[in-house]
Amino acid sequence: MFENSIRFNMTKLSVNINKIATLRNARGGNVPNLLQVASDIQKFGGQGITIHPRPDERHIRYQDARDLKPIVYTEYNIEGNPQHNFIDLVLECKPTQVTLVPDAIGAITSSAGWDTVANQSYLTEVIQEFQRHGIRTSIFVDPISAMIEGAKKTGTDRIELYTEAFAHEYSLGDEKGIEPYVKAAELANELGLGINAGHDLSLDNIQFFKQNIPGLLEVSIGHALIAEALYLGLDNVVNMYLQKLK
Ligand SMILES: CC(=O)[C@@H](O)[C@H](O)COP(=O)(O)O
Ligand SMILES: NCC(=O)COP(=O)(O)O
């Protein structure tokens, strides 16, 4: 059965607050206050909060994930590589959604989607565990048909399309970079997989992406959104994204 947001072609904005934690950690105190920012983003209209705790806790700390639980009343999305500590944290926090990302330890940022064929049995096992606890699952993938088909076989509820390549090509003026994403989304829709997207999405490229991707349920946006907010203000920026996602 289709989720309501698919029927009405609605795309939710989940704001990734990693960069707020990066700024806070630079001084060791509590400025800016991550929980206050998460709360304000929701007040401004943000429809979800995303965090991506990394094993070195260089921005989001595991304790932040716990502290955010009572604050996030919209969609709570926790992203990360499903190592033991991460799995335990997610099961403890019980977010709305867990997004599995195959990060190498120490990676500057996420730089690839899963090989859902090579990791099929591992992903299937982890996904079943999260779903048993009522947590929706999503797998970070490149827009490649075999990877979408492999994702379907794991039993995941959704995929998250890794949009770095699109964002890069679009910034160079090349709109053709959207094509593999359109194909991947059409296949995911056919297979009954929900579609999320993220990485390097911005005020410049989000409307074009949204208008071309059928059934886009959610985008998670952090780096560009927080940078744009330095000039335009967080309230204003959240609402500019909401307008572009209509
Ligand atoms: C999964 C993904 O695309 C990442 O963009 C991510 O969540 C951001 O992580 P960093 O803030 O550590 O770069
Ligand atoms: N899943 C992608 C995400 O949460 C944000 O990525 P970015 O906007 O910081 O590149």
CSV table of C-alpha atoms and ligand atoms in Angstrom, one decimal:
chain,number,residue,atom,x,y,z
A,1,MET,CA,0.0,0.0,0.0
A,2,PHE,CA,1.3,3.5,-0.9
A,3,GLU,CA,2.2,5.8,2.0
A,4,ASN,CA,0.1,9.1,2.0
A,5,SER,CA,3.1,11.2,1.1
A,6,ILE,CA,3.6,9.1,-2.1
A,7,ARG,CA,0.0,9.6,-3.1
A,8,PHE,CA,0.2,13.4,-2.6
A,9,ASN,CA,3.8,13.6,-4.0
A,10,MET,CA,5.0,15.3,-0.8
A,11,THR,CA,8.7,15.5,-0.1
A,12,LYS,CA,9.7,16.0,3.6
A,13,LEU,CA,12.7,18.1,4.6
A,14,SER,CA,14.8,16.5,7.2
A,15,VAL,CA,17.6,18.8,8.4
A,16,ASN,CA,20.9,17.2,9.2
A,17,ILE,CA,22.4,19.0,12.2
A,18,ASN,CA,25.9,17.4,12.1
A,19,LYS,CA,27.4,20.8,11.4
A,20,ILE,CA,25.8,22.4,14.4
A,21,ALA,CA,27.6,19.8,16.5
A,22,THR,CA,30.9,20.5,14.6
A,23,LEU,CA,30.6,24.2,15.6
A,24,ARG,CA,29.7,23.4,19.2
A,25,ASN,CA,32.6,20.9,19.5
A,26,ALA,CA,35.1,23.5,18.2
A,27,ARG,CA,35.0,25.2,21.7
A,28,GLY,CA,34.2,22.3,23.9
A,29,GLY,CA,31.1,24.1,25.5
A,30,ASN,CA,27.5,24.1,24.6
A,31,VAL,CA,27.3,26.9,22.0
A,32,PRO,CA,25.4,26.5,19.8
A,33,ASN,CA,23.0,24.4,21.8
A,34,LEU,CA,22.3,21.4,19.5
A,35,LEU,CA,19.0,20.6,21.3
A,36,GLN,CA,17.7,24.1,21.0
A,37,VAL,CA,18.6,24.2,17.3
A,38,ALA,CA,16.8,20.9,16.7
A,39,SER,CA,13.8,22.3,18.5
A,40,ASP,CA,13.9,25.6,16.6
A,41,ILE,CA,14.2,23.8,13.2
A,42,GLN,CA,11.0,21.9,13.9
A,43,LYS,CA,9.3,25.1,15.0
A,44,PHE,CA,10.4,26.8,11.8
A,45,GLY,CA,8.7,24.0,9.8
A,46,GLY,CA,11.4,21.3,9.4
A,47,GLN,CA,9.7,18.0,9.0
A,48,GLY,CA,12.6,15.9,10.4
A,49,ILE,CA,15.9,15.9,12.1
A,50,THR,CA,18.8,13.8,10.8
A,51,ILE,CA,22.0,13.0,12.6
A,52,HIS,CA,25.0,10.9,11.5
A,53,PRO,CA,27.1,10.0,14.5
A,54,ARG,CA,30.4,8.8,13.3
A,55,PRO,CA,32.6,6.4,15.3
A,56,ASP,CA,35.1,9.2,16.3
A,57,GLU,CA,32.1,11.3,17.5
A,58,ARG,CA,33.8,14.3,15.8
A,59,HIS,CA,30.4,16.1,15.5
A,60,ILE,CA,27.3,14.2,16.7
A,61,ARG,CA,28.1,12.3,19.9
A,62,TYR,CA,26.3,9.2,20.9
A,63,GLN,CA,24.9,11.0,23.9
A,64,ASP,CA,23.5,13.7,21.5
A,65,ALA,CA,21.5,10.9,19.8
A,66,ARG,CA,20.0,10.0,23.2
A,67,ASP,CA,19.4,13.6,24.3
A,68,LEU,CA,17.6,14.4,21.0
A,69,LYS,CA,15.1,11.6,21.4
A,70,PRO,CA,12.6,13.5,23.6
A,71,ILE,CA,13.2,16.7,21.6
A,72,VAL,CA,12.4,15.4,18.1
A,73,TYR,CA,8.7,15.2,17.6
A,74,THR,CA,8.9,15.2,13.8
A,75,GLU,CA,10.8,12.4,11.9
A,76,TYR,CA,13.9,11.3,13.7
A,77,ASN,CA,16.5,9.8,11.2
A,78,ILE,CA,19.8,8.4,12.4
A,79,GLU,CA,22.4,7.6,9.8
A,80,GLY,CA,25.5,5.5,10.1
A,81,ASN,CA,27.4,2.3,9.4
A,82,PRO,CA,25.7,-0.5,11.3
A,83,GLN,CA,28.6,-1.6,13.5
A,84,HIS,CA,27.7,-3.0,17.0
A,85,ASN,CA,27.8,0.3,18.9
A,86,PHE,CA,25.7,2.0,16.2
A,87,ILE,CA,23.1,-0.8,16.2
A,88,ASP,CA,22.9,-0.7,20.0
A,89,LEU,CA,22.5,3.1,19.9
A,90,VAL,CA,19.7,3.0,17.3
A,91,LEU,CA,17.8,0.3,19.2
A,92,GLU,CA,18.1,2.3,22.4
A,93,CYS,CA,16.9,5.6,20.7
A,94,LYS,CA,14.2,4.0,18.5
A,95,PRO,CA,14.2,6.7,15.8
A,96,THR,CA,11.5,6.9,13.1
A,97,GLN,CA,14.1,5.7,10.6
A,98,VAL,CA,17.6,4.4,10.4
A,99,THR,CA,19.7,5.0,7.3
A,100,LEU,CA,22.5,2.6,6.7
A,101,VAL,CA,25.6,4.2,5.2
A,102,PRO,CA,28.8,2.2,4.4
A,103,ASP,CA,31.3,4.8,5.8
A,104,ALA,CA,34.9,3.9,6.1
A,105,ILE,CA,36.3,4.8,9.6
A,106,GLY,CA,37.8,8.3,9.4
A,107,ALA,CA,36.1,9.2,6.1
A,108,ILE,CA,35.7,13.0,5.8
A,109,THR,CA,32.1,12.4,4.7
A,110,SER,CA,30.1,9.7,3.0
A,111,SER,CA,31.6,9.0,-0.4
A,112,ALA,CA,29.7,5.9,-1.7
A,113,GLY,CA,26.6,3.9,-1.6
A,114,TRP,CA,26.3,0.2,-0.5
A,115,ASP,CA,27.2,-2.6,-2.7
A,116,THR,CA,23.8,-4.3,-1.9
A,117,VAL,CA,24.7,-7.4,-3.8
A,118,ALA,CA,28.0,-8.2,-2.1
A,119,ASN,CA,26.5,-7.2,1.4
A,120,GLN,CA,23.1,-8.7,0.9
A,121,SER,CA,23.0,-11.2,3.7
A,122,TYR,CA,24.6,-8.8,6.2
A,123,LEU,CA,22.2,-6.0,5.3
A,124,THR,CA,19.2,-8.3,5.4
A,125,GLU,CA,20.1,-9.5,8.9
A,126,VAL,CA,20.6,-5.9,10.2
A,127,ILE,CA,17.4,-4.6,8.5
A,128,GLN,CA,15.3,-7.4,10.0
A,129,GLU,CA,16.7,-6.5,13.5
A,130,PHE,CA,15.7,-2.8,13.1
A,131,GLN,CA,12.3,-3.7,11.6
A,132,ARG,CA,11.6,-6.1,14.5
A,133,HIS,CA,11.9,-3.1,16.7
A,134,GLY,CA,9.5,-1.0,14.6
A,135,ILE,CA,12.2,1.2,13.1
A,136,ARG,CA,11.9,2.1,9.4
A,137,THR,CA,15.0,1.3,7.3
A,138,SER,CA,16.7,3.0,4.4
A,139,ILE,CA,19.9,2.0,2.6
A,140,PHE,CA,22.2,4.6,1.1
A,141,VAL,CA,22.8,3.7,-2.6
A,142,ASP,CA,24.2,5.0,-5.8
A,143,PRO,CA,21.7,5.3,-8.7
A,144,ILE,CA,22.6,2.0,-10.2
A,145,SER,CA,19.9,-0.5,-11.2
A,146,ALA,CA,21.7,-3.6,-9.8
A,147,MET,CA,22.1,-1.8,-6.4
A,148,ILE,CA,18.4,-0.8,-6.3
A,149,GLU,CA,17.4,-4.4,-7.1
A,150,GLY,CA,19.8,-5.7,-4.5
A,151,ALA,CA,18.4,-3.2,-1.9
A,152,LYS,CA,14.9,-4.6,-2.6
A,153,LYS,CA,16.1,-8.1,-1.8
A,154,THR,CA,17.3,-7.0,1.6
A,155,GLY,CA,13.7,-6.2,2.7
A,156,THR,CA,14.5,-2.5,3.3
A,157,ASP,CA,11.6,-0.1,3.4
A,158,ARG,CA,13.4,2.7,1.5
A,159,ILE,CA,16.6,3.6,-0.3
A,160,GLU,CA,18.4,6.9,0.0
A,161,LEU,CA,19.9,8.0,-3.3
A,162,TYR,CA,23.4,9.3,-2.9
A,163,THR,CA,23.2,12.7,-4.7
A,164,GLU,CA,26.8,13.9,-4.7
A,165,ALA,CA,27.3,13.1,-8.4
A,166,PHE,CA,24.1,14.9,-9.4
A,167,ALA,CA,25.0,17.9,-7.3
A,168,HIS,CA,28.4,18.2,-8.7
A,169,GLU,CA,27.3,17.9,-12.3
A,170,TYR,CA,24.4,20.3,-11.8
A,171,SER,CA,26.9,22.9,-10.3
A,172,LEU,CA,28.8,22.7,-13.6
A,173,GLY,CA,25.6,23.4,-15.5
A,174,ASP,CA,25.0,19.8,-16.7
A,175,GLU,CA,21.4,18.8,-16.2
A,176,LYS,CA,22.0,15.4,-17.6
A,177,GLY,CA,23.4,14.3,-14.3
A,178,ILE,CA,19.8,13.8,-13.2
A,179,GLU,CA,19.2,10.9,-15.7
A,180,PRO,CA,20.6,8.0,-13.6
A,181,TYR,CA,18.5,9.2,-10.6
A,182,VAL,CA,15.3,9.4,-12.6
A,183,LYS,CA,15.9,5.8,-13.9
A,184,ALA,CA,16.8,4.6,-10.3
A,185,ALA,CA,13.7,6.3,-8.9
A,186,GLU,CA,11.4,4.7,-11.6
A,187,LEU,CA,12.8,1.3,-10.7
A,188,ALA,CA,12.5,1.9,-7.0
A,189,ASN,CA,8.9,2.9,-7.5
A,190,GLU,CA,8.2,-0.2,-9.6
A,191,LEU,CA,9.7,-2.4,-6.9
A,192,GLY,CA,7.7,-0.6,-4.1
A,193,LEU,CA,10.8,0.9,-2.4
A,194,GLY,CA,10.3,4.3,-0.8
A,195,ILE,CA,12.8,7.0,-2.0
A,196,ASN,CA,14.8,9.4,0.1
A,197,ALA,CA,17.8,11.4,-1.2
A,198,GLY,CA,20.7,13.3,0.2
A,199,HIS,CA,24.3,14.6,0.0
A,200,ASP,CA,25.3,18.0,-1.3
A,201,LEU,CA,21.7,19.0,-2.0
A,202,SER,CA,21.3,22.8,-1.7
A,203,LEU,CA,19.0,25.7,-2.4
A,204,ASP,CA,20.5,25.8,-5.9
A,205,ASN,CA,19.8,22.3,-6.9
A,206,ILE,CA,16.9,21.0,-4.8
A,207,GLN,CA,14.0,22.2,-6.9
A,208,PHE,CA,15.3,20.7,-10.1
A,209,PHE,CA,16.0,17.4,-8.2
A,210,LYS,CA,12.5,17.3,-6.7
A,211,GLN,CA,10.8,18.2,-10.0
A,212,ASN,CA,12.5,15.3,-11.8
A,213,ILE,CA,12.4,12.5,-9.3
A,214,PRO,CA,9.0,10.7,-9.1
A,215,GLY,CA,7.9,9.6,-5.6
A,216,LEU,CA,10.6,11.5,-3.7
A,217,LEU,CA,9.6,11.1,0.0
A,218,GLU,CA,12.3,12.8,1.9
A,219,VAL,CA,15.5,14.7,1.5
A,220,SER,CA,18.1,15.1,4.3
A,221,ILE,CA,20.2,18.2,3.9
A,222,GLY,CA,22.9,19.6,6.2
A,223,HIS,CA,26.1,21.0,5.0
A,224,ALA,CA,24.7,23.5,2.4
A,225,LEU,CA,21.6,24.3,4.5
A,226,ILE,CA,23.7,25.3,7.6
A,227,ALA,CA,26.1,27.3,5.4
A,228,GLU,CA,23.2,29.1,3.6
A,229,ALA,CA,21.7,29.9,7.1
A,230,LEU,CA,24.8,31.9,7.9
A,231,TYR,CA,23.7,34.5,5.4
A,232,LEU,CA,20.0,34.0,5.3
A,233,GLY,CA,19.0,32.8,8.8
A,234,LEU,CA,17.8,29.4,9.8
A,235,ASP,CA,14.1,30.1,9.9
A,236,ASN,CA,14.2,31.7,6.4
A,237,VAL,CA,16.3,28.9,4.9
A,238,VAL,CA,14.1,26.1,6.2
A,239,ASN,CA,11.1,27.9,4.7
A,240,MET,CA,12.9,28.5,1.4
A,241,TYR,CA,13.5,24.7,1.1
A,242,LEU,CA,9.9,24.0,2.0
A,243,GLN,CA,8.8,26.2,-0.9
A,244,LYS,CA,11.1,24.5,-3.3
A,245,LEU,CA,9.9,21.1,-2.2
A,246,LYS,CA,6.2,21.8,-2.9
B,1,LIG,C1,24.9,10.0,4.3
B,1,LIG,C2,25.3,11.3,3.8
B,1,LIG,O1,25.2,11.6,2.7
B,1,LIG,C3,26.1,12.3,4.6
B,1,LIG,O2,26.0,13.4,3.8
B,1,LIG,C4,26.0,12.6,5.9
B,1,LIG,O3,25.0,12.3,6.7
B,1,LIG,C5,26.8,13.8,6.3
B,1,LIG,O4,27.8,13.4,7.1
B,1,LIG,P1,29.0,14.4,7.5
B,1,LIG,O5,28.3,15.6,8.1
B,1,LIG,O6,29.8,13.7,8.5
B,1,LIG,O7,29.7,14.8,6.3
B,2,LIG,N1,21.8,11.9,4.1
B,2,LIG,C1,22.4,13.1,3.7
B,2,LIG,C2,22.5,14.1,4.7
B,2,LIG,O1,22.0,13.9,5.8
B,2,LIG,C3,23.0,15.5,4.5
B,2,LIG,O2,24.1,15.5,3.7
B,2,LIG,P1,24.8,16.9,3.4
B,2,LIG,O3,23.7,17.9,3.0
B,2,LIG,O4,25.4,17.3,4.7
B,2,LIG,O5,25.7,16.7,2.2
